mmCIF file of C-alpha atoms and ligand atoms in Angstrom:
data_model
loop_
_atom_site.group_PDB
_atom_site.id
_atom_site.type_symbol
_atom_site.label_atom_id
_atom_site.label_comp_id
_atom_site.label_asym_id
_atom_site.label_seq_id
_atom_site.Cartn_x
_atom_site.Cartn_y
_atom_site.Cartn_z
ATOM 1 C CA MET A 1 -0.175 -0.211 0.027
ATOM 2 C CA LYS A 2 1.424 3.402 -0.612
ATOM 3 C CA LYS A 3 2.429 5.677 2.063
ATOM 4 C CA LEU A 4 0.158 8.500 2.876
ATOM 5 C CA VAL A 5 2.212 11.798 3.298
ATOM 6 C CA GLY A 6 1.201 15.211 4.686
ATOM 7 C CA PHE A 7 2.323 18.295 4.045
ATOM 8 C CA VAL A 8 2.293 21.384 5.971
ATOM 9 C CA GLY A 9 3.644 24.953 5.202
ATOM 10 C CA TRP A 10 3.391 23.888 1.014
ATOM 11 C CA ARG A 11 2.333 27.481 0.366
ATOM 12 C CA GLY A 12 5.260 29.344 1.910
ATOM 13 C CA MET A 13 8.726 30.109 -0.202
ATOM 14 C CA VAL A 14 10.106 26.705 0.852
ATOM 15 C CA GLY A 15 6.976 24.645 0.447
ATOM 16 C CA SER A 16 5.917 25.874 -2.803
ATOM 17 C CA VAL A 17 9.185 25.444 -4.092
ATOM 18 C CA LEU A 18 9.110 21.766 -2.763
ATOM 19 C CA LEU A 19 5.873 21.183 -4.369
ATOM 20 C CA ASP A 20 6.853 22.372 -7.518
ATOM 21 C CA ARG A 21 10.204 19.847 -7.539
ATOM 22 C CA LEU A 22 7.762 16.567 -6.498
ATOM 23 C CA GLN A 23 5.514 17.652 -9.608
ATOM 24 C CA LYS A 24 8.343 18.305 -12.230
ATOM 25 C CA ASN A 25 9.471 14.793 -11.014
ATOM 26 C CA ASN A 26 6.358 13.242 -10.683
ATOM 27 C CA ASP A 27 6.798 12.107 -7.503
ATOM 28 C CA PHE A 28 3.653 12.176 -6.395
ATOM 29 C CA LEU A 29 3.074 8.798 -8.228
ATOM 30 C CA ASN A 30 4.782 6.993 -5.435
ATOM 31 C CA PHE A 31 2.485 7.966 -2.519
ATOM 32 C CA ASN A 32 -0.706 9.516 -1.386
ATOM 33 C CA SER A 33 -0.620 12.877 -0.008
ATOM 34 C CA VAL A 34 -3.095 15.451 1.861
ATOM 35 C CA PHE A 35 -2.413 19.009 2.734
ATOM 36 C CA PHE A 36 -2.883 21.025 5.673
ATOM 37 C CA THR A 37 -2.792 24.866 6.442
ATOM 38 C CA THR A 38 -2.782 27.062 9.842
ATOM 39 C CA SER A 39 -4.722 29.687 8.249
ATOM 40 C CA GLN A 40 -7.042 28.496 5.298
ATOM 41 C CA ILE A 41 -9.118 25.290 6.837
ATOM 42 C CA TYR A 42 -11.190 23.788 4.229
ATOM 43 C CA GLY A 43 -9.609 25.686 1.250
ATOM 44 C CA MET A 44 -8.423 24.331 -1.860
ATOM 45 C CA PRO A 45 -5.511 21.847 -1.734
ATOM 46 C CA PRO A 46 -3.216 21.847 -4.946
ATOM 47 C CA ASN A 47 -3.937 19.816 -7.799
ATOM 48 C CA VAL A 48 -1.587 16.659 -7.279
ATOM 49 C CA LEU A 49 -1.716 12.985 -8.482
ATOM 50 C CA ASN A 50 -2.630 10.645 -5.576
ATOM 51 C CA ARG A 51 -4.289 13.145 -2.936
ATOM 52 C CA VAL A 52 -6.570 11.710 -0.698
ATOM 53 C CA SER A 53 -8.854 14.734 0.402
ATOM 54 C CA SER A 54 -10.135 17.367 -1.762
ATOM 55 C CA ARG A 55 -9.576 20.018 0.836
ATOM 56 C CA LEU A 56 -7.082 21.793 3.266
ATOM 57 C CA GLU A 57 -6.924 20.091 6.931
ATOM 58 C CA ASP A 58 -6.538 21.682 9.654
ATOM 59 C CA ALA A 59 -2.536 21.583 10.542
ATOM 60 C CA TYR A 60 -3.608 21.461 14.143
ATOM 61 C CA ASN A 61 -5.813 18.367 14.243
ATOM 62 C CA ILE A 62 -3.500 15.964 16.290
ATOM 63 C CA GLU A 63 -6.081 13.032 15.603
ATOM 64 C CA TYR A 64 -5.433 13.547 11.261
ATOM 65 C CA LEU A 65 -1.591 13.759 11.828
ATOM 66 C CA THR A 66 -1.440 10.682 13.775
ATOM 67 C CA THR A 67 -2.905 8.796 10.983
ATOM 68 C CA LEU A 68 0.242 9.732 8.361
ATOM 69 C CA ASP A 69 3.218 7.851 7.521
ATOM 70 C CA ILE A 70 5.009 11.116 7.040
ATOM 71 C CA ILE A 71 4.573 14.331 7.853
ATOM 72 C CA ILE A 72 6.949 17.134 5.824
ATOM 73 C CA SER A 73 6.832 20.497 7.472
ATOM 74 C CA CYS A 74 7.427 23.692 5.913
ATOM 75 C CA GLN A 75 5.944 25.866 8.388
ATOM 76 C CA GLY A 76 8.346 27.197 10.705
ATOM 77 C CA GLU A 77 9.764 26.620 14.182
ATOM 78 C CA LYS A 78 6.957 27.619 16.322
ATOM 79 C CA TYR A 79 4.911 24.941 14.444
ATOM 80 C CA THR A 80 7.426 22.340 14.680
ATOM 81 C CA LYS A 81 7.618 23.121 18.405
ATOM 82 C CA LYS A 82 4.134 22.617 19.216
ATOM 83 C CA ILE A 83 3.067 19.534 16.895
ATOM 84 C CA TYR A 84 6.112 17.554 16.725
ATOM 85 C CA THR A 85 6.317 17.484 20.719
ATOM 86 C CA LYS A 86 2.625 16.338 20.887
ATOM 87 C CA LEU A 87 2.791 13.765 18.422
ATOM 88 C CA GLN A 88 6.007 12.317 19.995
ATOM 89 C CA ASP A 89 4.142 12.662 23.628
ATOM 90 C CA ILE A 90 1.412 10.190 22.319
ATOM 91 C CA GLY A 91 3.742 8.023 20.860
ATOM 92 C CA TRP A 92 3.346 8.685 17.124
ATOM 93 C CA LYS A 93 5.351 6.060 14.957
ATOM 94 C CA GLY A 94 5.861 8.031 11.792
ATOM 95 C CA TYR A 95 8.567 10.010 10.226
ATOM 96 C CA TRP A 96 8.994 14.149 10.477
ATOM 97 C CA ILE A 97 10.760 15.533 7.729
ATOM 98 C CA ASP A 98 11.081 19.301 8.460
ATOM 99 C CA ALA A 99 12.644 22.586 6.765
ATOM 100 C CA SER A 100 12.986 24.696 9.905
ATOM 101 C CA SER A 101 16.272 24.738 12.731
ATOM 102 C CA TYR A 102 14.074 23.941 15.527
ATOM 103 C CA LEU A 103 15.305 20.000 15.649
ATOM 104 C CA ARG A 104 18.417 19.948 13.735
ATOM 105 C CA MET A 105 20.700 19.948 16.882
ATOM 106 C CA ASP A 106 18.323 17.003 18.565
ATOM 107 C CA LYS A 107 20.552 13.995 19.328
ATOM 108 C CA LYS A 108 17.700 12.032 17.363
ATOM 109 C CA SER A 109 17.374 14.136 14.228
ATOM 110 C CA ILE A 110 19.505 13.720 11.119
ATOM 111 C CA ILE A 111 20.527 16.868 9.051
ATOM 112 C CA VAL A 112 19.862 15.640 5.488
ATOM 113 C CA LEU A 113 22.029 16.635 2.490
ATOM 114 C CA ASP A 114 22.475 13.394 0.970
ATOM 115 C CA PRO A 115 25.214 14.182 -1.439
ATOM 116 C CA ILE A 116 27.245 15.014 1.460
ATOM 117 C CA ASN A 117 25.699 12.608 4.238
ATOM 118 C CA PHE A 118 23.679 9.774 2.496
ATOM 119 C CA ASN A 119 25.595 6.698 4.252
ATOM 120 C CA ASP A 120 24.475 8.254 7.775
ATOM 121 C CA ILE A 121 21.278 8.758 6.000
ATOM 122 C CA GLN A 122 20.706 5.184 5.354
ATOM 123 C CA LEU A 123 22.313 4.160 8.476
ATOM 124 C CA GLY A 124 20.173 6.450 10.622
ATOM 125 C CA ILE A 125 16.837 4.748 9.027
ATOM 126 C CA GLU A 126 18.268 1.363 9.838
ATOM 127 C CA LYS A 127 18.955 2.283 13.404
ATOM 128 C CA GLY A 128 15.064 3.750 13.643
ATOM 129 C CA ILE A 129 15.620 7.501 13.177
ATOM 130 C CA LYS A 130 12.579 9.051 12.536
ATOM 131 C CA THR A 131 13.291 12.697 12.524
ATOM 132 C CA PHE A 132 15.194 14.385 9.507
ATOM 133 C CA VAL A 133 15.756 17.597 9.126
ATOM 134 C CA GLY A 134 16.800 20.048 6.101
ATOM 135 C CA GLY A 135 20.105 22.080 7.182
ATOM 136 C CA ASN A 136 20.498 25.958 7.334
ATOM 137 C CA CYS A 137 20.598 27.358 4.000
ATOM 138 C CA THR A 138 23.804 28.720 3.557
ATOM 139 C CA VAL A 139 25.429 25.808 5.401
ATOM 140 C CA SER A 140 23.662 23.357 2.778
ATOM 141 C CA LEU A 141 25.001 25.509 -0.117
ATOM 142 C CA MET A 142 28.497 25.628 1.208
ATOM 143 C CA LEU A 143 29.092 21.876 1.636
ATOM 144 C CA MET A 144 27.584 21.578 -1.593
ATOM 145 C CA ALA A 145 29.908 24.128 -3.235
ATOM 146 C CA LEU A 146 33.430 22.966 -0.979
ATOM 147 C CA GLY A 147 32.227 19.318 -0.442
ATOM 148 C CA GLY A 148 35.559 18.366 -2.645
ATOM 149 C CA LEU A 149 37.737 20.236 -0.080
ATOM 150 C CA PHE A 150 35.702 18.916 2.701
ATOM 151 C CA ALA A 151 35.946 14.963 1.539
ATOM 152 C CA GLN A 152 39.935 15.144 1.346
ATOM 153 C CA ASP A 153 39.888 16.962 4.914
ATOM 154 C CA LEU A 154 41.781 19.905 3.548
ATOM 155 C CA ILE A 155 39.638 22.468 5.390
ATOM 156 C CA LYS A 156 41.201 23.873 8.869
ATOM 157 C CA TRP A 157 38.830 26.757 9.176
ATOM 158 C CA ILE A 158 36.689 28.802 7.234
ATOM 159 C CA SER A 159 35.824 32.834 7.397
ATOM 160 C CA VAL A 160 32.911 33.582 5.625
ATOM 161 C CA SER A 161 30.486 36.792 4.559
ATOM 162 C CA THR A 162 27.274 35.897 3.591
ATOM 163 C CA TYR A 163 24.858 37.700 0.863
ATOM 164 C CA GLN A 164 21.585 36.101 1.903
ATOM 165 C CA SER A 165 18.586 37.136 -0.483
ATOM 166 C CA VAL A 166 15.311 38.129 1.012
ATOM 167 C CA SER A 167 13.378 35.302 0.196
ATOM 168 C CA GLY A 168 15.829 33.540 2.716
ATOM 169 C CA SER A 169 13.660 35.363 5.129
ATOM 170 C CA GLY A 170 10.086 33.836 4.326
ATOM 171 C CA SER A 171 7.426 35.149 1.671
ATOM 172 C CA GLN A 172 6.326 38.184 3.725
ATOM 173 C CA SER A 173 9.952 39.502 3.460
ATOM 174 C CA MET A 174 10.000 39.023 -0.175
ATOM 175 C CA LEU A 175 6.714 41.183 -0.682
ATOM 176 C CA GLU A 176 7.821 43.572 1.637
ATOM 177 C CA LEU A 177 10.868 44.438 -0.511
ATOM 178 C CA LEU A 178 8.975 44.187 -3.856
ATOM 179 C CA LYS A 179 6.166 46.764 -1.904
ATOM 180 C CA GLN A 180 9.596 48.807 -0.952
ATOM 181 C CA ILE A 181 10.735 49.094 -4.793
ATOM 182 C CA GLY A 182 6.831 50.057 -5.905
ATOM 183 C CA TYR A 183 6.723 52.568 -3.383
ATOM 184 C CA VAL A 184 10.242 54.273 -4.012
ATOM 185 C CA TYR A 185 9.463 54.188 -7.871
ATOM 186 C CA LYS A 186 6.666 56.314 -7.507
ATOM 187 C CA ASP A 187 8.399 59.007 -5.955
ATOM 188 C CA ILE A 188 11.405 59.055 -8.084
ATOM 189 C CA SER A 189 10.059 57.870 -11.489
ATOM 190 C CA VAL A 190 9.320 61.318 -12.803
ATOM 191 C CA TYR A 191 13.060 62.282 -11.993
ATOM 192 C CA LEU A 192 14.821 60.019 -13.923
ATOM 193 C CA SER A 193 14.577 61.309 -17.421
ATOM 194 C CA SER A 194 14.722 64.877 -16.041
ATOM 195 C CA LYS A 195 17.830 67.446 -15.722
ATOM 196 C CA LYS A 196 17.611 67.052 -11.559
ATOM 197 C CA SER A 197 20.858 66.099 -10.277
ATOM 198 C CA ILE A 198 21.787 62.546 -9.239
ATOM 199 C CA LEU A 199 22.286 63.329 -5.895
ATOM 200 C CA GLU A 200 19.020 65.098 -5.808
ATOM 201 C CA ILE A 201 17.543 61.562 -7.164
ATOM 202 C CA GLU A 202 19.316 59.771 -4.382
ATOM 203 C CA LYS A 203 18.007 62.010 -1.858
ATOM 204 C CA ILE A 204 14.278 61.624 -2.753
ATOM 205 C CA PHE A 205 15.125 57.939 -3.147
ATOM 206 C CA THR A 206 16.345 57.808 0.564
ATOM 207 C CA SER A 207 13.720 60.049 1.639
ATOM 208 C CA SER A 208 10.814 58.160 0.209
ATOM 209 C CA LEU A 209 12.703 55.056 1.759
ATOM 210 C CA ASN A 210 12.740 56.886 5.459
ATOM 211 C CA LYS A 211 8.641 57.636 5.099
ATOM 212 C CA ILE A 212 7.669 53.958 4.970
ATOM 213 C CA ASN A 213 6.431 52.875 8.660
ATOM 214 C CA TYR A 214 8.330 49.797 9.289
ATOM 215 C CA SER A 215 7.261 49.011 12.813
ATOM 216 C CA ASN A 216 4.627 46.566 11.711
ATOM 217 C CA THR A 217 6.760 44.835 9.147
ATOM 218 C CA LYS A 218 8.610 41.497 8.965
ATOM 219 C CA LEU A 219 11.880 43.455 7.758
ATOM 220 C CA LYS A 220 11.834 46.313 10.033
ATOM 221 C CA GLY A 221 13.509 48.647 7.869
ATOM 222 C CA PRO A 222 14.356 49.631 4.311
ATOM 223 C CA LEU A 223 16.278 46.485 2.290
ATOM 224 C CA LEU A 224 15.871 48.667 -0.855
ATOM 225 C CA GLY A 225 19.228 50.279 -1.777
ATOM 226 C CA ASN A 226 20.761 48.758 1.484
ATOM 227 C CA LEU A 227 22.070 45.505 3.805
ATOM 228 C CA PHE A 228 20.957 44.700 7.262
ATOM 229 C CA PRO A 229 24.360 42.589 8.732
ATOM 230 C CA TRP A 230 22.332 40.599 11.105
ATOM 231 C CA ILE A 231 20.376 37.810 10.775
ATOM 232 C CA ASP A 232 18.313 36.000 13.297
ATOM 233 C CA THR A 233 18.538 36.390 16.802
ATOM 234 C CA SER A 234 21.844 36.999 19.329
ATOM 235 C CA MET A 235 23.729 34.224 21.011
ATOM 236 C CA ASN A 236 25.176 36.586 23.552
ATOM 237 C CA ASN A 237 28.490 36.138 22.384
ATOM 238 C CA GLY A 238 28.756 38.513 19.590
ATOM 239 C CA GLN A 239 27.232 35.790 16.961
ATOM 240 C CA THR A 240 23.855 35.800 15.587
ATOM 241 C CA ARG A 241 21.940 32.433 15.476
ATOM 242 C CA GLU A 242 22.536 32.091 11.674
ATOM 243 C CA GLU A 243 26.333 32.459 12.369
ATOM 244 C CA TRP A 244 26.326 30.054 14.814
ATOM 245 C CA LYS A 245 25.122 27.427 12.791
ATOM 246 C CA GLY A 246 28.048 27.276 10.391
ATOM 247 C CA THR A 247 29.916 25.026 12.830
ATOM 248 C CA VAL A 248 27.642 23.185 14.892
ATOM 249 C CA GLU A 249 25.415 22.143 11.583
ATOM 250 C CA THR A 250 28.874 21.757 9.192
ATOM 251 C CA ASN A 251 30.111 19.261 11.666
ATOM 252 C CA LYS A 252 26.963 17.380 12.732
ATOM 253 C CA ILE A 253 26.395 16.953 8.794
ATOM 254 C CA LEU A 254 30.067 15.902 8.142
ATOM 255 C CA ASN A 255 29.874 13.399 11.555
ATOM 256 C CA SER A 256 33.388 15.373 11.812
ATOM 257 C CA LYS A 257 35.456 14.562 15.043
ATOM 258 C CA LYS A 258 37.608 17.652 14.342
ATOM 259 C CA ASN A 259 35.183 20.342 14.903
ATOM 260 C CA ILE A 260 36.073 22.250 11.895
ATOM 261 C CA LEU A 261 35.245 25.929 12.913
ATOM 262 C CA ILE A 262 33.283 28.328 10.391
ATOM 263 C CA ASP A 263 32.403 31.823 11.609
ATOM 264 C CA GLY A 264 31.668 35.044 9.896
ATOM 265 C CA VAL A 265 29.318 37.474 9.013
ATOM 266 C CA CYS A 266 25.900 36.606 7.805
ATOM 267 C CA VAL A 267 24.237 39.679 5.700
ATOM 268 C CA ARG A 268 21.058 40.278 4.167
ATOM 269 C CA VAL A 269 21.110 41.500 0.737
ATOM 270 C CA PRO A 270 18.136 43.041 -1.395
ATOM 271 C CA SER A 271 18.621 39.982 -4.101
ATOM 272 C CA LEU A 272 15.288 38.324 -4.330
ATOM 273 C CA ARG A 273 16.381 34.401 -4.273
ATOM 274 C CA CYS A 274 19.536 32.724 -4.277
ATOM 275 C CA HIS A 275 22.332 33.059 -1.292
ATOM 276 C CA SER A 276 26.014 34.116 -1.941
ATOM 277 C CA GLN A 277 29.179 33.494 0.012
ATOM 278 C CA SER A 278 32.653 34.531 0.271
ATOM 279 C CA PHE A 279 35.008 32.078 1.628
ATOM 280 C CA THR A 280 38.425 32.685 3.283
ATOM 281 C CA ILE A 281 39.602 29.300 3.844
ATOM 282 C CA LYS A 282 42.770 27.964 5.705
ATOM 283 C CA LEU A 283 43.815 24.727 4.099
ATOM 284 C CA ARG A 284 45.586 22.223 6.552
ATOM 285 C CA HIS A 285 48.475 22.165 3.854
ATOM 286 C CA ASP A 286 49.361 23.633 0.698
ATOM 287 C CA ILE A 287 47.945 22.693 -2.842
ATOM 288 C CA SER A 288 47.974 24.005 -5.990
ATOM 289 C CA VAL A 289 44.508 26.139 -7.262
ATOM 290 C CA GLU A 290 44.488 23.684 -10.160
ATOM 291 C CA SER A 291 44.146 20.568 -7.950
ATOM 292 C CA ILE A 292 41.605 22.772 -5.900
ATOM 293 C CA LYS A 293 39.710 23.070 -8.681
ATOM 294 C CA SER A 294 39.627 19.396 -9.696
ATOM 295 C CA LEU A 295 38.848 18.154 -6.354
ATOM 296 C CA LEU A 296 35.780 20.909 -6.086
ATOM 297 C CA SER A 297 34.347 19.996 -9.744
ATOM 298 C CA SER A 298 34.795 16.273 -9.603
ATOM 299 C CA HIS A 299 32.787 16.079 -6.001
ATOM 300 C CA ASN A 300 29.224 16.338 -7.198
ATOM 301 C CA SER A 301 27.296 16.871 -10.323
ATOM 302 C CA TRP A 302 25.657 20.403 -9.315
ATOM 303 C CA VAL A 303 28.791 22.134 -8.085
ATOM 304 C CA GLN A 304 30.338 24.367 -11.395
ATOM 305 C CA VAL A 305 33.821 25.434 -11.103
ATOM 306 C CA VAL A 306 34.175 29.075 -12.669
ATOM 307 C CA ASP A 307 37.046 30.614 -14.122
ATOM 308 C CA ASN A 308 38.404 33.433 -12.298
ATOM 309 C CA ASN A 309 37.957 36.058 -15.027
ATOM 310 C CA PHE A 310 35.489 39.165 -15.690
ATOM 311 C CA ASP A 311 32.929 37.603 -17.915
ATOM 312 C CA SER A 312 32.727 34.501 -16.634
ATOM 313 C CA THR A 313 32.020 35.777 -13.391
ATOM 314 C CA MET A 314 29.396 38.215 -14.761
ATOM 315 C CA ASN A 315 28.068 35.566 -16.648
ATOM 316 C CA GLU A 316 27.714 32.663 -14.131
ATOM 317 C CA LEU A 317 28.476 33.878 -10.796
ATOM 318 C CA ASN A 318 25.250 35.906 -9.260
ATOM 319 C CA PRO A 319 22.400 35.381 -8.078
ATOM 320 C CA LEU A 320 20.094 35.898 -11.308
ATOM 321 C CA GLN A 321 21.949 33.343 -13.152
ATOM 322 C CA VAL A 322 21.578 30.539 -10.475
ATOM 323 C CA THR A 323 18.171 31.365 -9.651
ATOM 324 C CA GLY A 324 15.501 28.340 -10.019
ATOM 325 C CA THR A 325 18.406 25.985 -10.780
ATOM 326 C CA LEU A 326 20.210 23.728 -8.981
ATOM 327 C CA ASN A 327 23.420 24.886 -10.000
ATOM 328 C CA ILE A 328 26.063 25.706 -7.301
ATOM 329 C CA PRO A 329 29.006 27.870 -9.165
ATOM 330 C CA ILE A 330 31.873 28.453 -7.452
ATOM 331 C CA GLY A 331 34.840 30.849 -8.626
ATOM 332 C CA ARG A 332 37.112 33.665 -7.829
ATOM 333 C CA ILE A 333 39.155 30.747 -6.530
ATOM 334 C CA LYS A 334 42.685 32.040 -5.511
ATOM 335 C CA LYS A 335 45.349 32.108 -3.255
ATOM 336 C CA LEU A 336 45.430 34.853 -1.006
ATOM 337 C CA ASN A 337 48.725 37.081 -0.587
ATOM 338 C CA ILE A 338 48.395 36.222 3.174
ATOM 339 C CA GLY A 339 50.229 32.791 2.528
ATOM 340 C CA LYS A 340 49.889 29.643 0.715
ATOM 341 C CA LYS A 341 47.399 28.057 2.998
ATOM 342 C CA TYR A 342 45.411 30.965 2.636
ATOM 343 C CA LEU A 343 42.611 30.241 0.044
ATOM 344 C CA SER A 344 39.247 32.407 -1.542
ATOM 345 C CA VAL A 345 36.233 31.472 -3.239
ATOM 346 C CA PHE A 346 32.939 32.622 -3.507
ATOM 347 C CA SER A 347 29.640 30.615 -4.507
ATOM 348 C CA VAL A 348 26.180 31.158 -5.439
ATOM 349 C CA GLY A 349 23.188 28.725 -4.981
ATOM 350 C CA ASP A 350 19.396 28.781 -4.727
ATOM 351 C CA GLN A 351 18.789 28.539 -0.880
ATOM 352 C CA LEU A 352 15.077 27.475 -1.925
ATOM 353 C CA LEU A 353 16.452 24.450 -4.003
ATOM 354 C CA TRP A 354 19.903 22.909 -2.145
ATOM 355 C CA GLY A 355 19.192 25.338 0.789
ATOM 356 C CA ALA A 356 15.860 23.944 1.476
ATOM 357 C CA ALA A 357 13.452 22.159 -0.628
ATOM 358 C CA GLU A 358 15.331 19.793 -2.536
ATOM 359 C CA PRO A 359 17.350 17.660 0.406
ATOM 360 C CA LEU A 360 13.692 17.450 1.980
ATOM 361 C CA ARG A 361 12.256 15.842 -1.627
ATOM 362 C CA ARG A 362 15.335 13.625 -1.682
ATOM 363 C CA ILE A 363 14.868 12.500 1.763
ATOM 364 C CA LEU A 364 11.180 11.947 1.294
ATOM 365 C CA ASN A 365 11.844 9.974 -1.801
ATOM 366 C CA ILE A 366 14.549 7.652 0.208
ATOM 367 C CA LEU A 367 11.865 6.957 3.046
ATOM 368 C CA ILE A 368 9.149 6.167 0.362
ATOM 369 C CA ASN A 369 11.481 3.508 -1.210
ATOM 370 C CA GLN A 370 12.769 1.846 1.552
HETATM 371 N N1 NAP B 1 13.010 30.282 2.746
HETATM 372 C C1 NAP B 1 14.300 29.882 2.949
HETATM 373 O O1 NAP B 1 15.163 30.097 2.266
HETATM 374 C C2 NAP B 1 14.558 28.720 3.912
HETATM 375 C C3 NAP B 1 15.632 28.102 3.825
HETATM 376 C C4 NAP B 1 15.983 26.974 4.263
HETATM 377 C C5 NAP B 1 14.692 26.869 5.801
HETATM 378 N N2 NAP B 1 13.989 27.552 5.913
HETATM 379 C C6 NAP B 1 12.829 27.286 6.878
HETATM 380 O O2 NAP B 1 11.825 27.144 6.585
HETATM 381 C C7 NAP B 1 10.920 27.170 7.095
HETATM 382 C C8 NAP B 1 9.574 28.166 6.318
HETATM 383 O O3 NAP B 1 10.328 28.916 5.563
HETATM 384 P P1 NAP B 1 9.423 29.956 4.476
HETATM 385 O O4 NAP B 1 10.874 31.012 4.022
HETATM 386 O O5 NAP B 1 8.787 28.964 3.205
HETATM 387 O O6 NAP B 1 8.356 30.591 5.010
HETATM 388 P P2 NAP B 1 7.066 31.259 4.346
HETATM 389 O O7 NAP B 1 7.494 31.891 3.132
HETATM 390 O O8 NAP B 1 6.712 32.999 5.489
HETATM 391 O O9 NAP B 1 5.962 30.231 4.746
HETATM 392 C C9 NAP B 1 5.407 29.773 5.983
HETATM 393 C C10 NAP B 1 3.879 29.763 6.104
HETATM 394 O O10 NAP B 1 3.287 30.951 6.107
HETATM 395 C C11 NAP B 1 2.352 31.174 5.751
HETATM 396 N N3 NAP B 1 1.803 32.491 5.091
HETATM 397 C C12 NAP B 1 1.522 33.617 5.470
HETATM 398 N N4 NAP B 1 1.702 34.095 4.278
HETATM 399 C C13 NAP B 1 1.835 33.868 3.314
HETATM 400 C C14 NAP B 1 2.209 34.178 2.195
HETATM 401 N N5 NAP B 1 1.858 35.491 1.299
HETATM 402 N N6 NAP B 1 2.486 33.373 0.880
HETATM 403 C C15 NAP B 1 2.899 32.268 1.251
HETATM 404 N N7 NAP B 1 2.563 31.683 2.811
HETATM 405 C C16 NAP B 1 2.244 32.363 3.499
HETATM 406 C C17 NAP B 1 1.705 29.692 4.965
HETATM 407 O O11 NAP B 1 1.170 29.073 6.146
HETATM 408 P P3 NAP B 1 -0.420 28.572 5.979
HETATM 409 O O12 NAP B 1 -0.619 28.105 4.271
HETATM 410 O O13 NAP B 1 -0.906 27.552 6.814
HETATM 411 O O14 NAP B 1 -1.180 29.674 6.188
HETATM 412 C C18 NAP B 1 3.154 29.140 4.794
HETATM 413 O O15 NAP B 1 3.125 27.999 4.939
HETATM 414 C C19 NAP B 1 11.284 28.225 8.251
HETATM 415 O O16 NAP B 1 11.312 27.736 9.496
HETATM 416 C C20 NAP B 1 12.441 28.810 7.802
HETATM 417 O O17 NAP B 1 13.521 29.325 8.544
HETATM 418 C C21 NAP B 1 13.547 28.529 5.077
#
């Protein structure tokens, strides 16, 4: 009999990309599905194969949830905290697949990124692990990009600056940025082909952004023409939680005994989709740039080494070129003047695909095909 899979959070950023990938790959053929909501109970579910209910079910209906073999939640931490805990308390034996960070560091969970940790996932399933969680988006994208160096144990530490798109903060934030664009455009559009000086136009742009009331918004300030070097909550050691995840999640996914240190500054930027990252890497020993490129490009079928020149960088190494694809371009590969063991690389990846939805789709298929 086909397994019954429940989808919660399917209309959010991660959920809708997941749905799209499942449909494109005909995955719905292989299981029965039911769709849940926290806000639109008995509304219309998406039209997919093998759907067992013609309406959206209540995502807080524990009785219904316990009938499921697998639950995929892309709803967020609060939901997971509340519902996962209840389901465990009453002894539900199904598989829980999650996009949120709530369960990532739980001892009973595996952070899934199968091109990196397929063996650990298999071993976990055999041992009876039931909780599989997608990793932090920048961590998963970093591991996909630098997998060839991690696999050879070449990395001593990494210092990273991220350039994280607004969709990484959810659909609400993406809408807010688009509204900021519309709002400001209304104010400056008449001047764009006028004789007004560029500095005067810049002033109108800035004062237009400053007129918006941000108190009830998710972004809390203007992201257009701007950036925020702060993502997630404070960790009380100077780091943000997003920065803290770098070391702990990487080492958990790699099952590493060495505790490879990864730290830096995570920055929200006004690109719509895809996270970019600039890595400074301390290598364990000196190795040529050519060997590094070869290790990187042979690690998995999605990573693409980009030549370190202007045209290749412009054409291949930026968010708009990567959006909606599983490609992980990695370029600007060079040794730093600081010393032969110091490497600098830049990578871009779609955080809604390899950084969120794709590992979830793949673990779902692994569990279905057992
Ligand atoms: N965004 C990313 O790049 C990313 C990457 C990795 C992990 N994550 C994690 O994944 C989880 C979900 O993130 P998300 O970015 O997908 O959140 P999201 O876009 O905010 O969606 C979450 C839920 O918000 C509700 N919602 C309210 N207004 C909406 C609107 N206008 N459009 C769509 N949905 C709306 C929907 O629930 P109802 O249908 O029940 O109302 C939806 O399922 C979070 O824990 C996040 O930390 C996100």
